[in-house]
Backbone as ProteinMPNN parsed JSONL, in Angstrom:
{"seq_chain_A": "MAETPFVAVLTGDLIKSSQLSPDELETVRAQISEAFAELATWDSPTSPVVAGEVDFFRGDSWQAALEQARFALRAVLFLRAHLISQGLSDTRTAIGLGAVDHLDRELISRSSGEAFLLSGHALDKLSPKVNLTAAIARERDGQLHHWLPVVCQLCDSILNRWSRRQAEMMTLALHPADLTHEEISRQLGTSRQNVTATLDSAQGSVLEQVVQVFEKTFPNP", "coords_chain_A": {"N_chain_A": [[132.122, 32.932, 274.798], [135.064, 31.372, 274.372], [137.719, 29.734, 275.937], [141.147, 30.199, 276.902], [143.375, 28.028, 277.854], [146.571, 28.828, 278.329], [147.466, 31.553, 278.387], [149.642, 34.828, 277.458], [149.624, 37.522, 279.37], [149.924, 41.069, 278.97], [151.061, 43.855, 280.349], [151.028, 47.29, 280.761], [152.095, 50.869, 281.307], [152.367, 53.97, 280.384], [155.948, 55.995, 280.637], [156.45, 58.938, 282.219], [154.219, 59.932, 281.457], [152.377, 61.599, 281.532], [153.875, 64.204, 281.507], [153.421, 64.557, 278.845], [151.648, 65.701, 276.137], [147.692, 66.026, 275.501], [147.238, 65.796, 272.511], [150.16, 63.806, 271.975], [149.594, 61.925, 273.797], [147.363, 60.827, 272.362], [149.092, 60.4, 270.156], [151.354, 58.459, 271.294], [149.162, 56.6, 272.032], [148.354, 55.704, 269.595], [150.725, 54.578, 268.225], [151.136, 52.405, 269.69], [149.012, 50.863, 269.334], [149.864, 50.811, 266.376], [152.106, 48.748, 266.474], [151.505, 46.521, 268.231], [149.284, 45.525, 265.888], [150.839, 44.647, 264.103], [151.87, 43.039, 265.674], [150.443, 41.121, 265.26], [150.148, 40.348, 262.756], [152.186, 38.424, 262.7], [150.796, 35.785, 263.119], [150.345, 32.601, 262.328], [148.047, 30.036, 259.824], [146.603, 29.093, 261.946], [146.629, 29.573, 264.97], [146.578, 32.246, 266.241], [148.56, 35.321, 266.809], [147.988, 37.495, 268.884], [144.774, 37.69, 270.856], [142.212, 39.815, 270.045], [142.571, 43.013, 270.254], [144.704, 45.822, 271.794], [143.848, 46.667, 274.456], [142.926, 49.705, 275.666], [143.325, 51.699, 279.196], [142.655, 54.087, 281.58], [143.294, 56.622, 281.162], [146.772, 56.31, 280.432], [147.675, 53.836, 280.262], [147.325, 50.454, 279.944], [146.422, 46.921, 278.284], [147.03, 43.905, 276.77], [146.778, 40.667, 275.382], [148.149, 37.423, 274.694], [147.765, 34.847, 272.611], [149.532, 32.981, 271.926], [151.767, 32.243, 273.944], [154.312, 32.193, 274.297], [155.663, 34.037, 272.196], [155.498, 36.255, 274.358], [157.999, 37.589, 275.206], [159.391, 38.551, 273.008], [157.533, 40.319, 271.752], [157.224, 42.272, 273.624], [159.087, 42.994, 273.332], [159.868, 44.267, 271.171], [157.771, 45.819, 270.562], [158.425, 48.128, 272.718], [160.965, 48.543, 271.279], [159.93, 49.879, 268.674], [157.826, 51.988, 269.932], [160.421, 53.285, 270.975], [162.044, 53.795, 268.345], [160.222, 55.627, 267.397], [161.05, 58.031, 269.009], [159.124, 58.303, 270.521], [157.597, 58.396, 273.99], [158.268, 56.222, 276.748], [157.577, 52.165, 277.577], [156.434, 50.975, 280.372], [155.837, 47.694, 281.582], [154.375, 44.517, 282.329], [154.614, 41.191, 282.026], [152.32, 38.49, 282.524], [152.244, 34.781, 282.739], [150.047, 32.782, 282.425], [146.863, 31.113, 283.101], [143.944, 31.236, 281.742], [140.352, 32.24, 283.155], [138.407, 34.3, 281.776], [138.451, 34.971, 278.108], [138.129, 37.677, 277.127], [137.685, 38.93, 274.077], [136.872, 41.366, 272.844], [137.045, 43.257, 274.418], [139.931, 42.961, 276.197], [140.463, 43.981, 278.976], [137.955, 43.212, 280.242], [138.011, 40.528, 280.862], [139.506, 37.953, 282.698], [141.34, 36.429, 285.011], [143.99, 34.07, 286.204], [146.421, 34.867, 284.805], [146.182, 37.343, 283.773], [145.445, 38.889, 286.336], [148.578, 37.9, 287.538], [149.627, 39.683, 285.71], [148.49, 42.344, 286.536], [149.425, 42.827, 288.725], [151.859, 42.622, 288.939], [152.776, 44.189, 287.596], [151.913, 46.653, 289.3], [154.053, 45.946, 291.674], [156.692, 46.589, 290.253], [159.403, 47.974, 290.906], [160.39, 51.703, 290.462], [162.69, 52.064, 288.758], [162.446, 50.392, 286.949], [161.31, 48.5, 284.429], [160.368, 46.458, 283.133], [159.064, 43.228, 283.689], [158.344, 39.581, 284.618], [155.582, 37.903, 285.329], [155.135, 34.206, 286.75], [152.863, 31.897, 287.659], [154.016, 30.727, 291.161], [153.772, 27.349, 291.619], [153.454, 26.544, 289.036], [155.625, 26.178, 287.283], [158.014, 25.036, 289.235], [160.96, 27.22, 289.218], [161.092, 29.241, 287.429], [160.222, 31.265, 288.473], [161.27, 32.964, 289.758], [163.657, 33.445, 287.881], [162.557, 34.691, 285.652], [161.992, 37.247, 286.15], [164.563, 38.556, 286.497], [165.813, 38.178, 284.214], [164.374, 39.752, 283.377], [165.053, 42.206, 283.409], [167.585, 42.633, 282.706], [167.395, 41.87, 280.308], [165.684, 44.988, 279.983], [167.786, 46.654, 280.709], [168.887, 46.906, 278.642], [167.74, 47.313, 276.589], [167.13, 49.898, 277.448], [169.425, 51.337, 276.725], [169.52, 51.828, 274.124], [169.593, 53.369, 271.408], [167.574, 55.666, 268.805], [167.881, 54.876, 266.072], [168.739, 52.172, 266.355], [167.061, 51.409, 267.349], [165.195, 51.062, 265.686], [166.244, 49.21, 263.714], [166.316, 47.416, 265.296], [163.58, 46.559, 265.767], [162.715, 45.139, 262.615], [164.87, 42.986, 263.553], [163.407, 41.868, 265.485], [161.761, 40.239, 264.244], [159.868, 37.518, 264.063], [160.436, 36.251, 261.085], [162.575, 35.814, 260.956], [164.692, 37.936, 260.099], [167.059, 38.419, 257.25], [170.524, 39.842, 257.656], [171.184, 41.384, 255.277], [168.946, 41.85, 254.551], [167.195, 43.238, 255.846], [168.705, 45.612, 255.578], [168.14, 46.046, 253.064], [165.752, 46.638, 253.225], [165.931, 48.852, 254.983], [167.271, 50.705, 253.392], [170.071, 51.122, 253.852], [174.063, 49.801, 254.209], [175.065, 46.388, 254.768], [176.88, 46.095, 256.087], [176.119, 48.435, 257.637], [174.046, 47.72, 259.336], [174.692, 45.075, 260.507], [176.932, 46.042, 262.126], [174.94, 47.995, 263.643], [173.586, 45.804, 264.64], [174.81, 44.675, 266.563], [175.67, 46.747, 268.235], [173.48, 47.53, 269.742], [173.428, 44.697, 271.352], [172.004, 43.037, 269.847], [172.276, 39.942, 269.097], [172.156, 38.967, 271.372], [169.801, 39.744, 273.088], [168.566, 38.088, 271.357], [169.117, 35.634, 271.285], [168.033, 34.966, 274.554], [165.555, 35.819, 273.44], [164.326, 33.564, 271.848], [165.095, 31.324, 274.074], [163.607, 31.559, 276.055], [161.421, 31.082, 274.261], [161.397, 28.466, 273.672], [160.972, 27.805, 275.954], [158.414, 28.016, 276.297], [156.445, 26.482, 274.669], [154.504, 26.119, 271.969], [150.899, 25.765, 272.072]], "CA_chain_A": [[133.976, 33.248, 274.255], [136.16, 29.951, 274.522], [138.701, 29.779, 277.0], [141.822, 29.652, 276.358], [144.328, 27.383, 279.276], [147.845, 29.144, 278.862], [148.262, 32.836, 277.799], [150.323, 35.963, 278.445], [148.768, 39.11, 279.074], [151.017, 42.051, 279.026], [150.046, 45.212, 280.957], [151.786, 48.383, 281.296], [151.64, 52.35, 281.404], [153.165, 54.616, 279.412], [156.622, 56.608, 281.204], [156.526, 59.645, 282.428], [152.806, 60.362, 280.806], [152.037, 62.968, 282.88], [154.449, 65.607, 280.764], [152.662, 64.044, 277.155], [150.463, 67.119, 275.969], [146.816, 65.248, 274.772], [147.621, 65.458, 271.002], [151.468, 63.613, 272.023], [148.999, 61.23, 274.297], [147.254, 60.186, 271.435], [150.046, 59.386, 269.454], [151.513, 57.198, 271.935], [148.734, 55.377, 272.14], [147.976, 54.975, 268.328], [151.774, 53.67, 267.689], [150.997, 51.207, 270.183], [147.752, 50.209, 268.487], [150.335, 50.064, 265.318], [152.861, 47.208, 267.153], [150.222, 45.223, 268.157], [148.793, 45.282, 264.714], [151.72, 44.629, 263.213], [152.221, 41.447, 266.729], [148.814, 39.898, 264.262], [150.806, 39.537, 261.314], [153.125, 36.845, 262.645], [149.955, 34.704, 263.232], [149.922, 31.37, 261.331], [146.8, 29.71, 259.759], [145.674, 27.87, 262.888], [146.654, 30.047, 265.801], [146.714, 33.734, 266.016], [149.264, 35.927, 268.716], [147.362, 38.783, 269.457], [143.465, 37.669, 271.325], [141.285, 41.034, 269.204], [143.558, 43.845, 270.072], [144.786, 46.404, 272.646], [142.647, 47.849, 275.078], [143.09, 51.09, 276.626], [142.214, 52.326, 280.348], [143.208, 55.127, 282.554], [144.848, 57.235, 280.091], [147.899, 56.436, 279.984], [147.211, 52.694, 280.948], [147.159, 49.729, 278.103], [146.52, 45.202, 278.39], [146.68, 42.817, 275.186], [147.071, 38.773, 275.941], [148.365, 36.772, 273.647], [147.078, 33.742, 272.705], [150.72, 32.17, 272.084], [152.425, 33.002, 275.044], [155.506, 31.706, 273.397], [155.652, 35.43, 272.112], [155.745, 37.892, 274.996], [159.559, 38.877, 275.431], [159.595, 38.893, 271.867], [156.611, 41.328, 271.578], [157.285, 43.359, 274.398], [160.677, 44.074, 273.291], [159.748, 44.947, 269.611], [156.756, 46.777, 270.882], [159.323, 48.892, 272.835], [161.7, 48.855, 269.933], [159.081, 50.747, 267.898], [158.176, 53.044, 270.533], [161.457, 54.416, 270.825], [162.413, 54.379, 267.376], [159.248, 57.31, 267.393], [161.023, 59.254, 269.588], [157.834, 58.831, 271.679], [157.078, 57.8, 275.432], [158.663, 54.255, 276.128], [156.692, 51.893, 278.342], [156.592, 50.129, 281.944], [155.041, 46.378, 281.24], [154.464, 43.501, 282.997], [154.17, 40.225, 281.73], [151.433, 37.376, 283.057], [152.13, 33.817, 282.12], [149.109, 31.677, 283.267], [145.414, 30.176, 282.848], [142.042, 32.508, 281.704], [139.259, 32.113, 283.265], [137.726, 34.442, 280.936], [139.273, 36.206, 277.818], [137.267, 38.839, 275.715], [138.714, 39.034, 272.878], [136.708, 42.255, 272.615], [137.53, 43.852, 275.332], [140.596, 42.366, 276.957], [140.572, 44.608, 280.053], [137.373, 43.051, 280.909], [138.224, 39.152, 281.307], [139.519, 37.503, 284.449], [141.41, 34.885, 285.42], [145.395, 33.898, 286.859], [147.27, 35.378, 283.748], [145.715, 39.039, 284.426], [145.863, 38.844, 288.018], [150.129, 37.984, 287.819], [150.644, 40.459, 285.314], [148.686, 43.507, 286.967], [150.387, 42.445, 290.291], [153.61, 42.807, 289.083], [153.151, 45.913, 287.278], [151.717, 47.235, 290.545], [155.114, 45.949, 292.514], [157.493, 46.932, 289.406], [160.172, 48.834, 291.087], [160.349, 52.617, 289.629], [163.689, 52.621, 287.993], [163.113, 48.515, 285.706], [160.32, 49.448, 283.265], [160.401, 45.112, 282.321], [158.73, 42.321, 284.605], [157.686, 38.968, 283.867], [155.645, 36.598, 286.482], [154.463, 33.263, 286.299], [152.467, 30.975, 289.631], [155.056, 29.152, 291.359], [153.208, 25.694, 291.341], [153.371, 26.02, 287.676], [156.937, 25.969, 287.143], [159.462, 25.497, 289.67], [161.89, 28.306, 290.172], [161.154, 29.862, 287.005], [159.041, 33.348, 289.429], [162.453, 33.66, 290.156], [164.679, 33.823, 287.042], [161.874, 35.5, 284.836], [161.986, 38.677, 286.225], [165.564, 39.048, 286.223], [165.568, 37.808, 282.725], [163.377, 40.604, 282.202], [165.654, 43.126, 284.131], [168.926, 42.392, 282.367], [166.775, 42.781, 279.016], [165.456, 46.055, 280.098], [169.435, 47.388, 281.206], [169.44, 46.91, 277.074], [167.275, 48.647, 274.944], [167.413, 51.869, 277.871], [170.573, 52.466, 276.61], [169.368, 52.087, 272.881], [169.13, 55.358, 270.058], [166.593, 55.606, 267.567], [168.426, 53.769, 265.092], [169.565, 51.117, 266.922], [166.125, 50.75, 268.457], [164.52, 50.859, 264.804], [166.743, 48.301, 262.801], [165.618, 46.028, 265.975], [162.317, 46.424, 264.928], [162.799, 44.392, 262.231], [164.965, 42.111, 263.763], [162.851, 40.372, 266.199], [160.495, 39.196, 263.211], [160.364, 35.623, 263.703], [161.151, 35.222, 260.414], [164.51, 35.908, 261.372], [165.149, 38.234, 258.742], [168.881, 38.823, 257.322], [171.415, 41.947, 257.866], [170.365, 41.486, 254.089], [167.331, 42.413, 253.832], [167.146, 44.403, 256.616], [169.438, 46.393, 255.283], [167.26, 46.667, 251.9], [164.333, 47.849, 253.78], [165.833, 50.372, 255.552], [168.331, 51.377, 252.398], [171.232, 51.03, 254.214], [174.183, 48.839, 254.126], [174.53, 45.51, 255.131], [177.769, 46.505, 257.255], [175.753, 48.972, 259.154], [173.337, 46.858, 259.743], [174.977, 44.504, 261.388], [177.367, 46.849, 263.487], [174.413, 48.405, 265.079], [172.837, 45.79, 265.728], [175.773, 44.527, 267.246], [176.044, 47.443, 269.324], [172.227, 47.278, 270.391], [173.025, 43.484, 272.156], [171.025, 41.813, 268.962], [172.655, 38.858, 269.245], [172.326, 38.215, 272.941], [167.911, 39.631, 272.516], [168.151, 37.044, 270.138], [168.792, 34.134, 272.275], [167.337, 35.528, 275.663], [163.935, 35.346, 272.987], [165.047, 31.525, 271.942], [164.878, 29.963, 275.417], [162.117, 32.042, 276.29], [159.839, 31.103, 273.057], [161.431, 26.564, 273.916], [160.283, 27.114, 277.31], [156.666, 28.52, 276.901], [155.848, 26.539, 273.502], [152.684, 26.747, 271.599], [150.071, 24.779, 273.22]], "C_chain_A": [[134.874, 31.656, 274.711], [137.302, 30.664, 275.487], [140.097, 29.098, 276.194], [143.15, 28.953, 277.277], [145.781, 28.403, 279.221], [148.005, 30.459, 277.967], [149.236, 33.768, 278.127], [149.493, 37.271, 278.005], [150.031, 39.958, 279.626], [149.943, 43.735, 279.502], [150.697, 46.003, 281.326], [151.002, 49.866, 280.899], [152.926, 52.792, 281.116], [154.515, 55.648, 280.684], [156.706, 58.474, 280.834], [155.617, 60.52, 281.184], [152.439, 61.573, 280.963], [152.988, 65.14, 281.989], [154.261, 65.228, 278.657], [151.478, 65.451, 277.027], [149.017, 66.076, 275.412], [147.277, 64.646, 273.585], [149.133, 64.151, 271.676], [150.919, 62.339, 272.645], [149.027, 60.402, 273.1], [148.173, 59.513, 270.842], [150.609, 58.309, 269.792], [150.365, 55.794, 271.96], [148.281, 54.807, 270.612], [149.141, 53.995, 267.754], [151.9, 52.896, 268.592], [149.951, 50.341, 269.678], [148.5, 49.358, 267.567], [151.136, 48.9, 265.427], [151.844, 46.477, 267.294], [149.651, 44.771, 266.898], [149.775, 44.737, 263.597], [151.983, 42.979, 264.055], [151.074, 40.557, 265.36], [149.33, 39.778, 263.254], [151.687, 38.732, 261.68], [152.285, 35.714, 262.745], [149.919, 33.497, 262.157], [148.752, 31.142, 261.297], [145.966, 29.277, 261.307], [145.948, 28.665, 264.207], [147.335, 31.002, 266.147], [147.522, 34.099, 267.087], [148.373, 36.63, 269.268], [146.126, 37.647, 269.471], [143.17, 39.352, 271.526], [142.243, 41.449, 269.876], [143.631, 44.936, 271.479], [144.126, 47.277, 273.647], [143.55, 49.017, 276.318], [142.686, 51.4, 277.347], [143.347, 53.311, 281.169], [143.951, 55.792, 281.998], [145.606, 56.909, 279.445], [148.707, 54.453, 280.234], [147.657, 51.398, 280.263], [146.888, 48.261, 278.639], [146.57, 44.806, 276.828], [146.922, 41.448, 276.347], [147.239, 38.577, 273.929], [148.404, 35.563, 273.372], [148.237, 32.462, 272.965], [151.592, 32.867, 272.755], [154.074, 32.874, 275.24], [156.34, 32.741, 273.383], [156.126, 36.338, 273.112], [157.221, 37.725, 275.359], [159.505, 39.171, 273.797], [158.441, 40.431, 271.562], [156.559, 42.259, 272.181], [158.895, 43.905, 273.76], [160.56, 44.769, 272.26], [158.38, 46.268, 269.858], [157.311, 48.058, 271.64], [160.451, 49.554, 271.702], [160.762, 50.031, 268.753], [158.582, 51.766, 268.565], [159.133, 54.171, 270.844], [162.231, 55.025, 269.83], [161.644, 55.561, 266.851], [160.183, 58.182, 267.7], [160.088, 59.226, 270.469], [158.267, 57.9, 273.176], [157.26, 56.352, 275.162], [157.916, 54.142, 277.502], [156.848, 50.983, 279.47], [155.575, 48.9, 281.473], [155.439, 45.272, 281.885], [153.533, 42.561, 282.47], [153.468, 39.056, 282.629], [151.387, 36.111, 282.411], [150.701, 32.524, 282.919], [147.757, 31.231, 282.616], [144.697, 31.525, 282.505], [141.407, 31.695, 281.97], [137.978, 32.461, 282.271], [138.208, 35.255, 280.062], [137.748, 36.527, 277.023], [137.532, 39.284, 274.961], [137.618, 40.803, 271.638], [136.908, 43.581, 273.569], [138.443, 43.447, 276.513], [140.636, 42.316, 278.566], [138.606, 43.796, 280.69], [137.441, 41.187, 281.047], [139.018, 39.11, 282.514], [140.422, 35.917, 284.319], [143.167, 35.03, 286.242], [146.602, 35.091, 285.462], [147.086, 36.908, 284.209], [145.649, 39.008, 285.923], [147.336, 38.87, 288.153], [150.394, 39.221, 287.242], [150.193, 42.284, 285.912], [149.421, 43.2, 288.586], [151.57, 42.937, 290.065], [154.348, 44.374, 288.188], [152.84, 46.781, 288.535], [153.037, 47.257, 291.411], [156.57, 46.537, 291.848], [158.396, 48.433, 290.141], [160.789, 50.47, 290.267], [161.546, 52.822, 288.384], [163.791, 51.023, 287.115], [161.494, 49.444, 285.149], [160.369, 47.686, 282.599], [160.93, 44.002, 283.236], [158.084, 41.1, 284.12], [157.13, 38.24, 285.841], [154.596, 34.846, 286.081], [154.208, 32.327, 287.735], [153.658, 29.851, 289.658], [154.539, 27.877, 290.831], [152.813, 25.634, 290.135], [154.871, 25.43, 287.122], [158.239, 26.019, 287.718], [160.075, 27.196, 289.765], [161.812, 29.019, 289.037], [160.658, 31.396, 287.422], [160.501, 33.853, 289.691], [163.788, 34.066, 288.833], [164.039, 34.743, 285.816], [162.279, 36.908, 284.707], [163.109, 39.156, 286.198], [166.367, 39.222, 284.975], [165.379, 39.456, 282.092], [164.341, 42.21, 282.076], [166.535, 43.459, 283.232], [168.278, 42.807, 280.757], [166.453, 44.269, 278.994], [166.359, 46.806, 280.158], [170.185, 47.632, 279.707], [168.486, 47.669, 276.812], [166.934, 49.718, 276.401], [168.606, 52.467, 277.389], [170.211, 52.324, 274.194], [169.089, 53.459, 272.334], [168.465, 54.683, 269.202], [166.934, 54.689, 266.841], [168.77, 52.585, 265.198], [168.033, 50.523, 267.446], [164.651, 50.225, 266.663], [164.951, 49.359, 264.122], [165.894, 46.976, 263.963], [163.572, 45.543, 266.355], [162.405, 45.174, 264.178], [163.77, 42.889, 262.889], [164.529, 40.931, 264.719], [161.979, 40.465, 265.545], [160.491, 37.847, 263.412], [160.204, 35.242, 262.645], [161.975, 35.542, 260.575], [164.937, 36.757, 260.109], [166.786, 38.256, 258.968], [169.823, 40.074, 257.3], [170.961, 42.313, 256.702], [169.686, 41.854, 253.579], [166.997, 43.074, 254.724], [167.929, 45.918, 256.298], [168.878, 46.658, 253.697], [166.526, 47.319, 252.28], [164.386, 48.588, 254.595], [166.94, 51.701, 255.056], [169.278, 52.287, 253.147], [172.27, 49.89, 253.887], [173.831, 47.864, 255.14], [175.715, 45.276, 256.444], [177.546, 47.223, 258.507], [174.856, 48.236, 259.558], [174.036, 46.259, 261.026], [176.228, 45.15, 262.763], [176.546, 47.62, 264.218], [173.777, 47.645, 265.59], [173.437, 44.954, 266.489], [175.868, 45.435, 268.581], [174.75, 47.987, 269.92], [172.192, 45.77, 271.592], [172.418, 42.289, 271.299], [170.822, 40.672, 269.369], [172.155, 38.041, 270.817], [170.811, 37.994, 273.335], [167.827, 38.154, 272.205], [168.219, 35.556, 270.931], [168.585, 34.138, 273.566], [165.779, 34.687, 274.588], [163.827, 33.759, 272.588], [164.711, 30.87, 272.653], [163.486, 30.666, 275.691], [160.924, 31.361, 275.923], [160.025, 29.012, 273.255], [161.1, 26.955, 274.992], [159.093, 27.117, 277.561], [156.398, 27.965, 275.426], [154.234, 26.493, 273.178], [152.096, 25.305, 272.409], [149.258, 23.558, 272.393]], "O_chain_A": [[134.963, 31.362, 275.903], [137.584, 31.852, 275.643], [140.235, 28.162, 275.406], [144.097, 29.739, 277.261], [146.071, 28.78, 280.356], [148.632, 30.403, 276.909], [149.785, 33.55, 279.207], [149.008, 37.77, 276.989], [150.869, 39.613, 280.459], [148.897, 44.308, 279.201], [151.226, 45.729, 282.403], [149.882, 50.047, 280.423], [154.054, 52.369, 281.371], [153.937, 56.041, 281.697], [156.908, 59.077, 279.78], [156.007, 61.347, 280.359], [152.269, 62.439, 280.104], [152.765, 66.35, 281.995], [154.866, 65.619, 277.659], [150.704, 65.909, 277.868], [149.465, 65.139, 274.751], [147.628, 63.475, 273.443], [148.417, 63.161, 271.828], [151.554, 61.363, 272.246], [149.911, 59.642, 272.705], [148.243, 58.284, 270.866], [150.601, 57.294, 269.096], [150.562, 54.58, 271.925], [147.91, 53.643, 270.458], [148.916, 52.988, 267.083], [153.022, 52.394, 268.532], [150.102, 49.12, 269.637], [148.41, 48.135, 267.464], [150.977, 48.011, 264.59], [151.353, 45.81, 266.383], [149.509, 43.552, 266.794], [149.467, 44.467, 262.436], [152.219, 41.954, 263.417], [151.253, 39.469, 264.812], [148.879, 38.829, 262.612], [152.129, 38.119, 260.709], [152.8, 34.62, 262.514], [149.34, 33.708, 261.091], [148.02, 31.6, 262.175], [144.745, 29.241, 261.457], [145.059, 28.207, 264.925], [148.537, 30.899, 266.388], [147.439, 33.518, 268.169], [147.953, 36.221, 270.35], [146.101, 36.793, 268.585], [143.533, 40.061, 272.464], [143.01, 40.579, 270.29], [142.656, 44.903, 272.23], [143.948, 48.489, 273.529], [144.341, 49.004, 277.261], [141.509, 51.695, 277.136], [144.568, 53.182, 281.266], [145.171, 55.739, 282.156], [145.6, 56.973, 278.215], [149.878, 54.085, 280.321], [148.851, 51.544, 280.002], [147.203, 48.29, 279.828], [146.127, 45.484, 275.901], [147.134, 41.351, 277.555], [146.883, 39.035, 272.844], [149.28, 34.983, 274.013], [148.142, 31.471, 273.69], [152.14, 33.897, 272.362], [154.804, 33.351, 276.109], [157.376, 32.817, 274.043], [157.032, 37.134, 272.864], [157.146, 37.903, 276.574], [159.628, 40.366, 273.526], [158.909, 41.488, 271.138], [155.991, 43.249, 271.719], [159.506, 44.972, 273.828], [161.066, 45.891, 272.237], [158.274, 47.363, 269.307], [156.774, 49.115, 271.312], [160.656, 50.734, 271.419], [161.346, 50.938, 268.16], [158.766, 52.806, 267.933], [158.942, 55.382, 270.953], [162.864, 56.078, 269.903], [162.132, 56.373, 266.066], [160.365, 59.127, 266.933], [160.104, 60.122, 271.313], [159.074, 56.976, 273.28], [156.897, 55.582, 274.273], [157.628, 55.034, 278.3], [157.641, 50.071, 279.236], [154.496, 49.238, 280.986], [156.625, 44.986, 282.05], [152.312, 42.677, 282.358], [154.18, 38.67, 283.557], [150.581, 36.046, 281.483], [150.788, 31.678, 283.809], [147.799, 31.006, 281.407], [144.93, 32.636, 282.982], [141.457, 30.566, 281.481], [137.032, 31.743, 281.949], [138.558, 36.342, 280.522], [136.788, 35.894, 276.585], [137.708, 40.491, 275.122], [137.662, 41.12, 270.449], [136.875, 44.755, 273.2], [138.009, 43.508, 277.664], [140.759, 41.331, 279.294], [138.295, 44.164, 281.823], [136.385, 40.783, 281.534], [139.184, 40.082, 283.25], [140.207, 34.83, 283.781], [143.459, 36.086, 286.802], [147.418, 35.961, 285.768], [147.873, 37.49, 284.955], [146.679, 39.62, 286.205], [147.709, 39.802, 288.866], [151.17, 39.984, 287.818], [150.975, 43.234, 285.86], [149.894, 44.14, 289.225], [152.243, 43.591, 290.862], [155.361, 45.07, 288.112], [153.641, 47.69, 288.75], [153.323, 48.339, 291.925], [157.482, 46.902, 292.59], [158.095, 49.609, 289.939], [161.69, 50.302, 289.445], [161.405, 53.506, 287.37], [164.853, 50.544, 286.716], [160.936, 50.507, 285.421], [160.41, 47.695, 281.368], [162.074, 43.696, 283.571], [157.251, 41.276, 283.231], [157.737, 38.129, 286.905], [153.656, 34.635, 285.315], [155.036, 32.098, 288.617], [154.07, 28.907, 288.983], [154.855, 27.424, 289.731], [151.913, 24.842, 289.854], [155.04, 24.319, 286.619], [159.242, 26.585, 287.283], [159.535, 28.125, 290.365], [162.619, 29.93, 289.225], [160.75, 32.418, 286.743], [160.785, 35.045, 289.809], [164.673, 34.902, 289.014], [164.77, 35.423, 285.095], [162.699, 37.558, 283.751], [163.091, 40.343, 285.871], [167.246, 40.043, 284.713], [165.812, 40.082, 281.124], [164.369, 43.025, 281.154], [166.436, 44.609, 282.804], [168.604, 43.824, 280.145], [166.902, 44.895, 278.033], [166.084, 47.909, 279.685], [171.272, 48.144, 279.439], [168.637, 48.889, 276.88], [166.16, 50.577, 275.979], [168.907, 53.656, 277.491], [170.881, 52.853, 273.307], [168.461, 54.393, 272.833], [168.595, 53.511, 268.85], [166.336, 53.615, 266.893], [169.106, 51.909, 264.226], [167.886, 49.376, 267.868], [163.7, 49.444, 266.629], [164.113, 48.463, 264.014], [165.188, 46.022, 263.635], [162.843, 44.701, 266.879], [162.23, 44.125, 264.798], [163.3, 41.776, 262.653], [164.899, 39.762, 264.832], [160.997, 40.869, 266.167], [161.254, 37.114, 262.781], [159.849, 34.068, 262.544], [162.354, 35.507, 259.404], [165.506, 36.202, 259.169], [167.507, 38.186, 259.963], [169.544, 41.179, 256.834], [170.348, 43.379, 256.648], [169.59, 42.199, 252.402], [166.142, 43.853, 254.301], [167.67, 47.027, 256.764], [169.351, 47.665, 253.171], [166.389, 48.491, 251.932], [163.404, 49.119, 255.113], [167.314, 52.762, 255.555], [169.376, 53.514, 253.18], [171.765, 48.917, 253.325], [172.966, 47.961, 256.01], [175.564, 44.567, 257.439], [178.031, 47.127, 259.634], [175.098, 48.104, 260.757], [174.015, 46.705, 262.173], [176.307, 44.785, 263.936], [176.952, 48.053, 265.297], [173.226, 47.906, 266.66], [172.691, 44.327, 267.242], [176.084, 44.997, 269.711], [174.901, 48.964, 270.653], [171.319, 45.64, 272.451], [172.293, 41.111, 271.636], [169.787, 40.212, 269.852], [171.914, 36.869, 271.106], [170.34, 36.925, 273.726], [167.138, 37.287, 272.742], [167.377, 34.663, 271.02], [169.013, 33.081, 274.03], [165.196, 33.621, 274.782], [163.15, 32.951, 273.223], [164.079, 29.85, 272.38], [162.402, 30.13, 275.463], [159.911, 31.077, 276.562], [159.058, 28.281, 273.04], [160.58, 25.918, 275.405], [158.535, 26.584, 278.52], [156.076, 28.89, 274.68], [153.215, 26.722, 273.828], [152.58, 24.34, 273.0], [148.594, 22.728, 273.014]]}, "name": "protein", "num_of_chains": 1, "seq": "MAETPFVAVLTGDLIKSSQLSPDELETVRAQISEAFAELATWDSPTSPVVAGEVDFFRGDSWQAALEQARFALRAVLFLRAHLISQGLSDTRTAIGLGAVDHLDRELISRSSGEAFLLSGHALDKLSPKVNLTAAIARERDGQLHHWLPVVCQLCDSILNRWSRRQAEMMTLALHPADLTHEEISRQLGTSRQNVTATLDSAQGSVLEQVVQVFEKTFPNP"}
């Protein structure tokens, strides 16, 4: 397997999974897989976004790796928007940004390296009141290891207030193709004015600015 020098690893577990029936749990897992299949369509011809497929373990936990680390925050926001829009269980997620020693695209959980350790440890330490965090090695990027968790927590506080309709529109607004409100309205069969009002109430423009800064901070390798 080829090594990837810098990746984003996303590790998560489902919120209140003990309240889900086996069928409901399977449905949520299928929706997570569907979201990552959509993320894979963001690929450029020479640089895939997702490494392999999302991997599930321990029943309610999952892990995925992004070969384009810059998309990490956008991807997590998209995933959670997708789940919220379906009225399904939400997920706690930790982003680990760093190097890999071994990237197993057939079974991501068999991979190893800095990014995997950072992601796993960050999820283990995540407060029960917070559903999103990120970690990067201190020696790699100065003060970013202080700022990233705070930025993620602020994003999380916005997502926690979304309605299903807001989340549905945000799944389209978060697409890197930068769809216009007119294009979103055509896809959802509603008016442009309704899209604008709904995205404004979801703090869509604020989140897009945060995502863009994140992507400039971690450009393509």
